[in-house]
């Protein structure tokens, strides 16, 4: 008799923090105590709060344990399963108050979410199709094949108000209809699992945690649009997702849920995986199709849209992972059920990836209309280490930054766009006062410049020039006119580029310019980086009173520019050779290193009359200079 | 199975007799020698040989009946393909957004210092090479690095020496 289930998160985050070791230890412990017949261990997909990993959920009570290591296992088993009370030290605490949380339901991180797409993630074993079926899996496929006409399926999706989750938010039903009505045959359906936005990992969680949902959604789409072949294009950087998809596809074939004559209705549907090879632009739909065809992933001008001429020139429908995964749920529960979530113009829920300077990094699914503040501060737990929120970056390299004054904005495609950013695929990178917004913009430009496929000059050349200007600003070599040049060029690249990559690449520049112009001015006019990030504008000095002369700084300095003060147990940084790498700052245990960005008025502490070699350093020519 | 057999019989194997080419032939046969499977075949080849040498590219071009220039064009377009040998294990330091704001640059620098190699280089024993990646999807664990299928998260610069002395010892 099974009396309890231990659900161990086997998402990528928890695996990296030791979920496998936890499972082994727990298995051994239960066996040793003769409990292995009563307590079942299940490895699930991502539960969401990756920062707390490895996490474990115990049913039926719903007790949620965090940061469980193999070493905790004996105590935990003793308390929870033998004495029958929660093991206190591993219960999570609410971020601001520190209150201990007993069950998953009571934990604000979960309580404020609405899990629809993620309904099974963290609950079922993704490598076992029967667990998916037990949760009504493939019932929606059965329903459409046996009782609905293709047009009715499309009408249902249209009525649900579902919009594409890959970025642009195009109404899914409308897109399906375009492909369905195209008389050219055959038709194809594609799942975009390229998830290239750095800082985004929502699709990964579904791919790894509930792969059958995507397969079912695609089969339903295939039926609705008259396509008998589908492809999942997945990035090679997700080996675990590839493996779980391969298992899921094979299991679906074995049970006759893929392949020929599904549900004895004469409908055939085949599904294949295509693995990407590391090119961000291949997330763009036309480039993605080129890549499936085995070619360089260069985007094509649209129109023709994929519904007109797609894969191998045939009508094709591409949707994002999350879009496909929502389809079976809508069919199962009905469009009007789905319509109760979200806002008037944007129905349903969206999964967001919370990363950067936020306490509860991980995944959260909320209805549209939830405000940025609720997502970042209530669910996300706010900013760690007592720092101040500066901005949230949404939509990856194509998006923009949103500053604190807009935190109460309800999240919808249109509202974020009005602020100069985009929803994108759902990545949210939070930054605090220690992030330099100019450097942040430079970072994104470097990304886009590198990822530009090189086909159209506005993107290929324009992003390079934008990057050059930003690099000059970051190193304190820019002049005020550069700001106008930056803005003018950014708008030009936006207007003239061929595909979404170039058209959106200037967004990070434009939004940082709009909301954080003072930081640009500090770099240009005062040669100062207020967040103390841009290396060329930093100074490192030793605070004499705090220095105990331990010599650690001198030993870690890669350019050997830290010397011992003659006759004293003190150290001194000779400025001219310092590369401002910060190695001394991290190494110093006594907070004796000062990092400043004082601009041109910086005066280093007076140089001692005699400088000696630190212990262990061989003399070089520069010593006595 | 029949289909597979016939395709095998028309293609000749590599003159070197290197068994890895036979493995590659299996992949090519799995995709029925379709030129559209080029990227998937290149993945398999890189897995087998560690990198894509001119010899391997020529072989693949011949098998898929594609111009060598087109094969080369595809290889150079995608970041994950390499024309030069890399270390047996590739240390991928993520420099995506989340990792960037949490100090990925410092991790890369410390690793480079500890291993004595620059980004893109390989250690003398050919065991490790150091690279930077775009985003490995472990953003919640930033800053993160990946070695093959293994992901290490929440690194800090001062954890790097211990990481090199302990965790890297697993890889032999
Ligand atoms: C540069 C670029 C990268 C993109 N990357 C992705 C991606 O990684 N995943 C995705 O689903 N859509 C991505 N898109 C959007 C796709 O082109 C396409 O709009 C989307 O897959 C459509 O699916 P949906 O209607 O379900 O949103 C990208 C677009 C551009 C311009
Ligand atoms: S940004 Fe580093 S893993 Fe995503």
JSON list of N, CA, C and O in Angstrom, two decimals, chain A residues 513-565:
[
{"chain": "A", "resi": 513, "resn": "UNK", "atom": "N", "xyz": [17.97, 54.60, -23.03]},
{"chain": "A", "resi": 513, "resn": "UNK", "atom": "CA", "xyz": [18.14, 56.03, -23.29]},
{"chain": "A", "resi": 513, "resn": "UNK", "atom": "C", "xyz": [16.96, 56.82, -22.75]},
{"chain": "A", "resi": 513, "resn": "UNK", "atom": "O", "xyz": [17.10, 57.92, -22.23]},
{"chain": "A", "resi": 514, "resn": "UNK", "atom": "N", "xyz": [15.78, 56.22, -22.91]},
{"chain": "A", "resi": 514, "resn": "UNK", "atom": "CA", "xyz": [14.57, 56.92, -22.50]},
{"chain": "A", "resi": 514, "resn": "UNK", "atom": "C", "xyz": [14.47, 57.01, -20.98]},
{"chain": "A", "resi": 514, "resn": "UNK", "atom": "O", "xyz": [14.14, 58.06, -20.43]},
{"chain": "A", "resi": 515, "resn": "UNK", "atom": "N", "xyz": [14.76, 55.93, -20.30]},
{"chain": "A", "resi": 515, "resn": "UNK", "atom": "CA", "xyz": [14.52, 55.90, -18.86]},
{"chain": "A", "resi": 515, "resn": "UNK", "atom": "C", "xyz": [15.77, 56.15, -18.01]},
{"chain": "A", "resi": 515, "resn": "UNK", "atom": "O", "xyz": [15.68, 56.46, -16.84]},
{"chain": "A", "resi": 516, "resn": "UNK", "atom": "N", "xyz": [16.95, 55.98, -18.61]},
{"chain": "A", "resi": 516, "resn": "UNK", "atom": "CA", "xyz": [18.18, 56.12, -17.81]},
{"chain": "A", "resi": 516, "resn": "UNK", "atom": "C", "xyz": [19.20, 57.01, -18.50]},
{"chain": "A", "resi": 516, "resn": "UNK", "atom": "O", "xyz": [20.39, 56.74, -18.48]},
{"chain": "A", "resi": 517, "resn": "UNK", "atom": "N", "xyz": [18.71, 58.09, -19.09]},
{"chain": "A", "resi": 517, "resn": "UNK", "atom": "CA", "xyz": [19.59, 59.00, -19.81]},
{"chain": "A", "resi": 517, "resn": "UNK", "atom": "C", "xyz": [20.69, 59.55, -18.89]},
{"chain": "A", "resi": 517, "resn": "UNK", "atom": "O", "xyz": [21.83, 59.78, -19.31]},
{"chain": "A", "resi": 518, "resn": "UNK", "atom": "N", "xyz": [20.33, 59.77, -17.61]},
{"chain": "A", "resi": 518, "resn": "UNK", "atom": "CA", "xyz": [21.33, 60.32, -16.68]},
{"chain": "A", "resi": 518, "resn": "UNK", "atom": "C", "xyz": [22.55, 59.42, -16.57]},
{"chain": "A", "resi": 518, "resn": "UNK", "atom": "O", "xyz": [23.67, 59.90, -16.42]},
{"chain": "A", "resi": 519, "resn": "UNK", "atom": "N", "xyz": [22.35, 58.11, -16.71]},
{"chain": "A", "resi": 519, "resn": "UNK", "atom": "CA", "xyz": [23.52, 57.22, -16.62]},
{"chain": "A", "resi": 519, "resn": "UNK", "atom": "C", "xyz": [24.42, 57.39, -17.84]},
{"chain": "A", "resi": 519, "resn": "UNK", "atom": "O", "xyz": [25.65, 57.35, -17.73]},
{"chain": "A", "resi": 520, "resn": "UNK", "atom": "N", "xyz": [23.79, 57.55, -19.00]},
{"chain": "A", "resi": 520, "resn": "UNK", "atom": "CA", "xyz": [24.58, 57.81, -20.21]},
{"chain": "A", "resi": 520, "resn": "UNK", "atom": "C", "xyz": [25.39, 59.10, -20.03]},
{"chain": "A", "resi": 520, "resn": "UNK", "atom": "O", "xyz": [26.57, 59.16, -20.33]},
{"chain": "A", "resi": 521, "resn": "UNK", "atom": "N", "xyz": [24.70, 60.14, -19.51]},
{"chain": "A", "resi": 521, "resn": "UNK", "atom": "CA", "xyz": [25.37, 61.44, -19.35]},
{"chain": "A", "resi": 521, "resn": "UNK", "atom": "C", "xyz": [26.53, 61.34, -18.36]},
{"chain": "A", "resi": 521, "resn": "UNK", "atom": "O", "xyz": [27.60, 61.92, -18.58]},
{"chain": "A", "resi": 522, "resn": "UNK", "atom": "N", "xyz": [26.35, 60.59, -17.28]},
{"chain": "A", "resi": 522, "resn": "UNK", "atom": "CA", "xyz": [27.43, 60.44, -16.31]},
{"chain": "A", "resi": 522, "resn": "UNK", "atom": "C", "xyz": [28.67, 59.84, -16.97]},
{"chain": "A", "resi": 522, "resn": "UNK", "atom": "O", "xyz": [29.79, 60.27, -16.74]},
{"chain": "A", "resi": 523, "resn": "UNK", "atom": "N", "xyz": [28.45, 58.85, -17.85]},
{"chain": "A", "resi": 523, "resn": "UNK", "atom": "CA", "xyz": [29.59, 58.22, -18.53]},
{"chain": "A", "resi": 523, "resn": "UNK", "atom": "C", "xyz": [30.27, 59.20, -19.47]},
{"chain": "A", "resi": 523, "resn": "UNK", "atom": "O", "xyz": [31.49, 59.24, -19.57]},
{"chain": "A", "resi": 524, "resn": "UNK", "atom": "N", "xyz": [29.43, 59.97, -20.18]},
{"chain": "A", "resi": 524, "resn": "UNK", "atom": "CA", "xyz": [29.99, 60.81, -21.24]},
{"chain": "A", "resi": 524, "resn": "UNK", "atom": "C", "xyz": [30.60, 62.10, -20.67]},
{"chain": "A", "resi": 524, "resn": "UNK", "atom": "O", "xyz": [31.73, 62.46, -20.98]},
{"chain": "A", "resi": 525, "resn": "UNK", "atom": "N", "xyz": [29.85, 62.77, -19.80]},
{"chain": "A", "resi": 525, "resn": "UNK", "atom": "CA", "xyz": [30.29, 64.08, -19.33]},
{"chain": "A", "resi": 525, "resn": "UNK", "atom": "C", "xyz": [31.26, 63.96, -18.15]},
{"chain": "A", "resi": 525, "resn": "UNK", "atom": "O", "xyz": [32.34, 64.55, -18.16]},
{"chain": "A", "resi": 526, "resn": "UNK", "atom": "N", "xyz": [30.87, 63.14, -17.16]},
{"chain": "A", "resi": 526, "resn": "UNK", "atom": "CA", "xyz": [31.71, 63.09, -15.96]},
{"chain": "A", "resi": 526, "resn": "UNK", "atom": "C", "xyz": [32.70, 61.93, -15.99]},
{"chain": "A", "resi": 526, "resn": "UNK", "atom": "O", "xyz": [33.49, 61.77, -15.07]},
{"chain": "A", "resi": 527, "resn": "UNK", "atom": "N", "xyz": [32.62, 61.10, -17.02]},
{"chain": "A", "resi": 527, "resn": "UNK", "atom": "CA", "xyz": [33.49, 59.92, -17.13]},
{"chain": "A", "resi": 527, "resn": "UNK", "atom": "C", "xyz": [33.36, 59.03, -15.89]},
{"chain": "A", "resi": 527, "resn": "UNK", "atom": "O", "xyz": [34.32, 58.56, -15.29]},
{"chain": "A", "resi": 528, "resn": "UNK", "atom": "N", "xyz": [32.10, 58.84, -15.47]},
{"chain": "A", "resi": 528, "resn": "UNK", "atom": "CA", "xyz": [31.80, 58.12, -14.27]},
{"chain": "A", "resi": 528, "resn": "UNK", "atom": "C", "xyz": [30.77, 57.04, -14.56]},
{"chain": "A", "resi": 528, "resn": "UNK", "atom": "O", "xyz": [29.85, 57.28, -15.33]},
{"chain": "A", "resi": 529, "resn": "UNK", "atom": "N", "xyz": [30.92, 55.88, -13.96]},
{"chain": "A", "resi": 529, "resn": "UNK", "atom": "CA", "xyz": [29.89, 54.85, -14.08]},
{"chain": "A", "resi": 529, "resn": "UNK", "atom": "C", "xyz": [29.19, 54.74, -12.73]},
{"chain": "A", "resi": 529, "resn": "UNK", "atom": "O", "xyz": [29.75, 54.18, -11.79]},
{"chain": "A", "resi": 530, "resn": "UNK", "atom": "N", "xyz": [27.99, 55.30, -12.61]},
{"chain": "A", "resi": 530, "resn": "UNK", "atom": "CA", "xyz": [27.34, 55.37, -11.30]},
{"chain": "A", "resi": 530, "resn": "UNK", "atom": "C", "xyz": [27.13, 53.99, -10.65]},
{"chain": "A", "resi": 530, "resn": "UNK", "atom": "O", "xyz": [27.16, 53.89, -9.43]},
{"chain": "A", "resi": 531, "resn": "UNK", "atom": "N", "xyz": [26.94, 52.95, -11.45]},
{"chain": "A", "resi": 531, "resn": "UNK", "atom": "CA", "xyz": [26.74, 51.62, -10.86]},
{"chain": "A", "resi": 531, "resn": "UNK", "atom": "C", "xyz": [28.08, 50.92, -10.59]},
{"chain": "A", "resi": 531, "resn": "UNK", "atom": "O", "xyz": [28.09, 49.81, -10.07]},
{"chain": "A", "resi": 532, "resn": "UNK", "atom": "N", "xyz": [29.16, 51.56, -10.96]},
{"chain": "A", "resi": 532, "resn": "UNK", "atom": "CA", "xyz": [30.51, 51.03, -10.78]},
{"chain": "A", "resi": 532, "resn": "UNK", "atom": "C", "xyz": [30.68, 49.66, -11.45]},
{"chain": "A", "resi": 532, "resn": "UNK", "atom": "O", "xyz": [31.01, 48.67, -10.79]},
{"chain": "A", "resi": 533, "resn": "UNK", "atom": "N", "xyz": [30.39, 49.64, -12.73]},
{"chain": "A", "resi": 533, "resn": "UNK", "atom": "CA", "xyz": [30.50, 48.41, -13.50]},
{"chain": "A", "resi": 533, "resn": "UNK", "atom": "C", "xyz": [31.52, 48.56, -14.63]},
{"chain": "A", "resi": 533, "resn": "UNK", "atom": "O", "xyz": [32.37, 47.69, -14.84]},
{"chain": "A", "resi": 534, "resn": "UNK", "atom": "N", "xyz": [31.45, 49.67, -15.37]},
{"chain": "A", "resi": 534, "resn": "UNK", "atom": "CA", "xyz": [32.30, 49.84, -16.55]},
{"chain": "A", "resi": 534, "resn": "UNK", "atom": "C", "xyz": [33.76, 49.99, -16.12]},
{"chain": "A", "resi": 534, "resn": "UNK", "atom": "O", "xyz": [34.14, 50.97, -15.50]},
{"chain": "A", "resi": 535, "resn": "UNK", "atom": "N", "xyz": [34.55, 49.00, -16.44]},
{"chain": "A", "resi": 535, "resn": "UNK", "atom": "CA", "xyz": [35.89, 48.88, -15.87]},
{"chain": "A", "resi": 535, "resn": "UNK", "atom": "C", "xyz": [36.79, 50.07, -16.12]},
{"chain": "A", "resi": 535, "resn": "UNK", "atom": "O", "xyz": [37.54, 50.49, -15.25]},
{"chain": "A", "resi": 536, "resn": "UNK", "atom": "N", "xyz": [36.71, 50.61, -17.34]},
{"chain": "A", "resi": 536, "resn": "UNK", "atom": "CA", "xyz": [37.62, 51.70, -17.66]},
{"chain": "A", "resi": 536, "resn": "UNK", "atom": "C", "xyz": [37.36, 52.93, -16.82]},
{"chain": "A", "resi": 536, "resn": "UNK", "atom": "O", "xyz": [38.19, 53.84, -16.76]},
{"chain": "A", "resi": 537, "resn": "UNK", "atom": "N", "xyz": [36.21, 53.00, -16.19]},
{"chain": "A", "resi": 537, "resn": "UNK", "atom": "CA", "xyz": [35.88, 54.19, -15.42]},
{"chain": "A", "resi": 537, "resn": "UNK", "atom": "C", "xyz": [35.99, 53.95, -13.91]},
{"chain": "A", "resi": 537, "resn": "UNK", "atom": "O", "xyz": [35.51, 54.74, -13.11]},
{"chain": "A", "resi": 538, "resn": "UNK", "atom": "N", "xyz": [36.63, 52.84, -13.53]},
{"chain": "A", "resi": 538, "resn": "UNK", "atom": "CA", "xyz": [36.71, 52.52, -12.10]},
{"chain": "A", "resi": 538, "resn": "UNK", "atom": "C", "xyz": [38.08, 52.85, -11.53]},
{"chain": "A", "resi": 538, "resn": "UNK", "atom": "O", "xyz": [39.06, 52.94, -12.25]},
{"chain": "A", "resi": 539, "resn": "UNK", "atom": "N", "xyz": [38.10, 53.00, -10.21]},
{"chain": "A", "resi": 539, "resn": "UNK", "atom": "CA", "xyz": [39.38, 53.07, -9.51]},
{"chain": "A", "resi": 539, "resn": "UNK", "atom": "C", "xyz": [39.31, 52.13, -8.31]},
{"chain": "A", "resi": 539, "resn": "UNK", "atom": "O", "xyz": [38.31, 52.07, -7.61]},
{"chain": "A", "resi": 540, "resn": "UNK", "atom": "N", "xyz": [40.40, 51.43, -8.09]},
{"chain": "A", "resi": 540, "resn": "UNK", "atom": "CA", "xyz": [40.52, 50.58, -6.90]},
{"chain": "A", "resi": 540, "resn": "UNK", "atom": "C", "xyz": [41.63, 51.14, -6.02]},
{"chain": "A", "resi": 540, "resn": "UNK", "atom": "O", "xyz": [42.73, 51.43, -6.51]},
{"chain": "A", "resi": 541, "resn": "UNK", "atom": "N", "xyz": [41.31, 51.32, -4.74]},
{"chain": "A", "resi": 541, "resn": "UNK", "atom": "CA", "xyz": [42.34, 51.80, -3.81]},
{"chain": "A", "resi": 541, "resn": "UNK", "atom": "C", "xyz": [42.24, 50.98, -2.53]},
{"chain": "A", "resi": 541, "resn": "UNK", "atom": "O", "xyz": [41.22, 50.34, -2.27]},
{"chain": "A", "resi": 542, "resn": "UNK", "atom": "N", "xyz": [43.29, 51.03, -1.73]},
{"chain": "A", "resi": 542, "resn": "UNK", "atom": "CA", "xyz": [43.29, 50.29, -0.46]},
{"chain": "A", "resi": 542, "resn": "UNK", "atom": "C", "xyz": [43.03, 51.26, 0.68]},
{"chain": "A", "resi": 542, "resn": "UNK", "atom": "O", "xyz": [43.64, 52.33, 0.75]},
{"chain": "A", "resi": 543, "resn": "UNK", "atom": "N", "xyz": [42.08, 50.91, 1.53]},
{"chain": "A", "resi": 543, "resn": "UNK", "atom": "CA", "xyz": [41.78, 51.76, 2.68]},
{"chain": "A", "resi": 543, "resn": "UNK", "atom": "C", "xyz": [42.81, 51.42, 3.77]},
{"chain": "A", "resi": 543, "resn": "UNK", "atom": "O", "xyz": [42.78, 50.33, 4.34]},
{"chain": "A", "resi": 544, "resn": "UNK", "atom": "N", "xyz": [43.69, 52.35, 4.00]},
{"chain": "A", "resi": 544, "resn": "UNK", "atom": "CA", "xyz": [44.86, 52.08, 4.85]},
{"chain": "A", "resi": 544, "resn": "UNK", "atom": "C", "xyz": [44.46, 51.54, 6.23]},
{"chain": "A", "resi": 544, "resn": "UNK", "atom": "O", "xyz": [45.03, 50.56, 6.71]},
{"chain": "A", "resi": 545, "resn": "UNK", "atom": "N", "xyz": [43.46, 52.18, 6.84]},
{"chain": "A", "resi": 545, "resn": "UNK", "atom": "CA", "xyz": [43.10, 51.79, 8.21]},
{"chain": "A", "resi": 545, "resn": "UNK", "atom": "C", "xyz": [42.61, 50.34, 8.29]},
{"chain": "A", "resi": 545, "resn": "UNK", "atom": "O", "xyz": [42.73, 49.70, 9.32]},
{"chain": "A", "resi": 546, "resn": "UNK", "atom": "N", "xyz": [42.00, 49.87, 7.20]},
{"chain": "A", "resi": 546, "resn": "UNK", "atom": "CA", "xyz": [41.43, 48.52, 7.26]},
{"chain": "A", "resi": 546, "resn": "UNK", "atom": "C", "xyz": [42.42, 47.44, 6.84]},
{"chain": "A", "resi": 546, "resn": "UNK", "atom": "O", "xyz": [42.20, 46.26, 7.10]},
{"chain": "A", "resi": 547, "resn": "UNK", "atom": "N", "xyz": [43.47, 47.83, 6.15]},
{"chain": "A", "resi": 547, "resn": "UNK", "atom": "CA", "xyz": [44.42, 46.84, 5.62]},
{"chain": "A", "resi": 547, "resn": "UNK", "atom": "C", "xyz": [45.22, 46.24, 6.76]},
{"chain": "A", "resi": 547, "resn": "UNK", "atom": "O", "xyz": [45.81, 46.95, 7.57]},
{"chain": "A", "resi": 548, "resn": "UNK", "atom": "N", "xyz": [45.23, 44.87, 6.81]},
{"chain": "A", "resi": 548, "resn": "UNK", "atom": "CA", "xyz": [45.99, 44.22, 7.88]},
{"chain": "A", "resi": 548, "resn": "UNK", "atom": "C", "xyz": [47.29, 43.65, 7.34]},
{"chain": "A", "resi": 548, "resn": "UNK", "atom": "O", "xyz": [48.05, 43.00, 8.06]},
{"chain": "A", "resi": 549, "resn": "UNK", "atom": "N", "xyz": [47.52, 43.87, 6.04]},
{"chain": "A", "resi": 549, "resn": "UNK", "atom": "CA", "xyz": [48.79, 43.42, 5.46]},
{"chain": "A", "resi": 549, "resn": "UNK", "atom": "C", "xyz": [48.87, 41.93, 5.21]},
{"chain": "A", "resi": 549, "resn": "UNK", "atom": "O", "xyz": [49.94, 41.33, 5.25]},
{"chain": "A", "resi": 550, "resn": "UNK", "atom": "N", "xyz": [47.75, 41.29, 4.93]},
{"chain": "A", "resi": 550, "resn": "UNK", "atom": "CA", "xyz": [47.78, 39.84, 4.75]},
{"chain": "A", "resi": 550, "resn": "UNK", "atom": "C", "xyz": [48.34, 39.42, 3.39]},
{"chain": "A", "resi": 550, "resn": "UNK", "atom": "O", "xyz": [48.60, 38.25, 3.18]},
{"chain": "A", "resi": 551, "resn": "UNK", "atom": "N", "xyz": [48.46, 40.35, 2.47]},
{"chain": "A", "resi": 551, "resn": "UNK", "atom": "CA", "xyz": [49.07, 40.15, 1.14]},
{"chain": "A", "resi": 551, "resn": "UNK", "atom": "C", "xyz": [48.21, 39.38, 0.14]},
{"chain": "A", "resi": 551, "resn": "UNK", "atom": "O", "xyz": [48.64, 39.11, -0.97]},
{"chain": "A", "resi": 552, "resn": "UNK", "atom": "N", "xyz": [46.96, 39.03, 0.51]},
{"chain": "A", "resi": 552, "resn": "UNK", "atom": "CA", "xyz": [46.13, 38.28, -0.43]},
{"chain": "A", "resi": 552, "resn": "UNK", "atom": "C", "xyz": [45.91, 39.05, -1.72]},
{"chain": "A", "resi": 552, "resn": "UNK", "atom": "O", "xyz": [46.03, 38.52, -2.83]},
{"chain": "A", "resi": 553, "resn": "UNK", "atom": "N", "xyz": [45.62, 40.34, -1.59]},
{"chain": "A", "resi": 553, "resn": "UNK", "atom": "CA", "xyz": [45.34, 41.15, -2.79]},
{"chain": "A", "resi": 553, "resn": "UNK", "atom": "C", "xyz": [46.51, 41.12, -3.75]},
{"chain": "A", "resi": 553, "resn": "UNK", "atom": "O", "xyz": [46.36, 40.95, -4.95]},
{"chain": "A", "resi": 554, "resn": "UNK", "atom": "N", "xyz": [47.72, 41.27, -3.19]},
{"chain": "A", "resi": 554, "resn": "UNK", "atom": "CA", "xyz": [48.90, 41.32, -4.04]},
{"chain": "A", "resi": 554, "resn": "UNK", "atom": "C", "xyz": [49.09, 39.99, -4.75]},
{"chain": "A", "resi": 554, "resn": "UNK", "atom": "O", "xyz": [49.53, 39.93, -5.89]},
{"chain": "A", "resi": 555, "resn": "UNK", "atom": "N", "xyz": [48.71, 38.92, -4.06]},
{"chain": "A", "resi": 555, "resn": "UNK", "atom": "CA", "xyz": [48.92, 37.61, -4.67]},
{"chain": "A", "resi": 555, "resn": "UNK", "atom": "C", "xyz": [47.91, 37.30, -5.76]},
{"chain": "A", "resi": 555, "resn": "UNK", "atom": "O", "xyz": [48.21, 36.61, -6.72]},
{"chain": "A", "resi": 556, "resn": "UNK", "atom": "N", "xyz": [46.68, 37.82, -5.65]},
{"chain": "A", "resi": 556, "resn": "UNK", "atom": "CA", "xyz": [45.70, 37.51, -6.70]},
{"chain": "A", "resi": 556, "resn": "UNK", "atom": "C", "xyz": [45.79, 38.48, -7.87]},
{"chain": "A", "resi": 556, "resn": "UNK", "atom": "O", "xyz": [45.22, 38.23, -8.93]},
{"chain": "A", "resi": 557, "resn": "UNK", "atom": "N", "xyz": [46.46, 39.59, -7.69]},
{"chain": "A", "resi": 557, "resn": "UNK", "atom": "CA", "xyz": [46.46, 40.61, -8.76]},
{"chain": "A", "resi": 557, "resn": "UNK", "atom": "C", "xyz": [47.11, 40.05, -10.02]},
{"chain": "A", "resi": 557, "resn": "UNK", "atom": "O", "xyz": [48.28, 39.68, -10.00]},
{"chain": "A", "resi": 558, "resn": "UNK", "atom": "N", "xyz": [46.35, 39.96, -11.13]},
{"chain": "A", "resi": 558, "resn": "UNK", "atom": "CA", "xyz": [46.90, 39.32, -12.31]},
{"chain": "A", "resi": 558, "resn": "UNK", "atom": "C", "xyz": [47.99, 40.16, -12.99]},
{"chain": "A", "resi": 558, "resn": "UNK", "atom": "O", "xyz": [48.78, 39.62, -13.75]},
{"chain": "A", "resi": 559, "resn": "UNK", "atom": "N", "xyz": [48.04, 41.47, -12.70]},
{"chain": "A", "resi": 559, "resn": "UNK", "atom": "CA", "xyz": [49.05, 42.29, -13.37]},
{"chain": "A", "resi": 559, "resn": "UNK", "atom": "C", "xyz": [50.14, 42.74, -12.40]},
{"chain": "A", "resi": 559, "resn": "UNK", "atom": "O", "xyz": [50.98, 43.57, -12.72]},
{"chain": "A", "resi": 560, "resn": "UNK", "atom": "N", "xyz": [50.13, 42.19, -11.20]},
{"chain": "A", "resi": 560, "resn": "UNK", "atom": "CA", "xyz": [51.15, 42.46, -10.20]},
{"chain": "A", "resi": 560, "resn": "UNK", "atom": "C", "xyz": [51.37, 43.95, -9.98]},
{"chain": "A", "resi": 560, "resn": "UNK", "atom": "O", "xyz": [52.49, 44.44, -10.01]},
{"chain": "A", "resi": 561, "resn": "UNK", "atom": "N", "xyz": [50.28, 44.66, -9.75]},
{"chain": "A", "resi": 561, "resn": "UNK", "atom": "CA", "xyz": [50.43, 46.09, -9.54]},
{"chain": "A", "resi": 561, "resn": "UNK", "atom": "C", "xyz": [50.13, 46.49, -8.09]},
{"chain": "A", "resi": 561, "resn": "UNK", "atom": "O", "xyz": [49.96, 47.65, -7.78]},
{"chain": "A", "resi": 562, "resn": "UNK", "atom": "N", "xyz": [50.05, 45.49, -7.21]},
{"chain": "A", "resi": 562, "resn": "UNK", "atom": "CA", "xyz": [49.86, 45.78, -5.79]},
{"chain": "A", "resi": 562, "resn": "UNK", "atom": "C", "xyz": [51.17, 45.47, -5.06]},
{"chain": "A", "resi": 562, "resn": "UNK", "atom": "O", "xyz": [51.75, 44.40, -5.26]},
{"chain": "A", "resi": 563, "resn": "UNK", "atom": "N", "xyz": [51.63, 46.45, -4.28]},
{"chain": "A", "resi": 563, "resn": "UNK", "atom": "CA", "xyz": [52.94, 46.33, -3.63]},
{"chain": "A", "resi": 563, "resn": "UNK", "atom": "C", "xyz": [52.81, 46.52, -2.14]},
{"chain": "A", "resi": 563, "resn": "UNK", "atom": "O", "xyz": [51.85, 47.10, -1.65]},
{"chain": "A", "resi": 564, "resn": "UNK", "atom": "N", "xyz": [53.83, 46.06, -1.42]},
{"chain": "A", "resi": 564, "resn": "UNK", "atom": "CA", "xyz": [53.88, 46.26, 0.02]},
{"chain": "A", "resi": 564, "resn": "UNK", "atom": "C", "xyz": [54.46, 47.63, 0.29]},
{"chain": "A", "resi": 564, "resn": "UNK", "atom": "O", "xyz": [55.38, 48.08, -0.38]},
{"chain": "A", "resi": 565, "resn": "UNK", "atom": "N", "xyz": [53.86, 48.31, 1.27]},
{"chain": "A", "resi": 565, "resn": "UNK", "atom": "CA", "xyz": [54.38, 49.62, 1.66]},
{"chain": "A", "resi": 565, "resn": "UNK", "atom": "C", "xyz": [55.66, 49.39, 2.46]},
{"chain": "A", "resi": 565, "resn": "UNK", "atom": "O", "xyz": [55.66, 48.58, 3.40]}
]
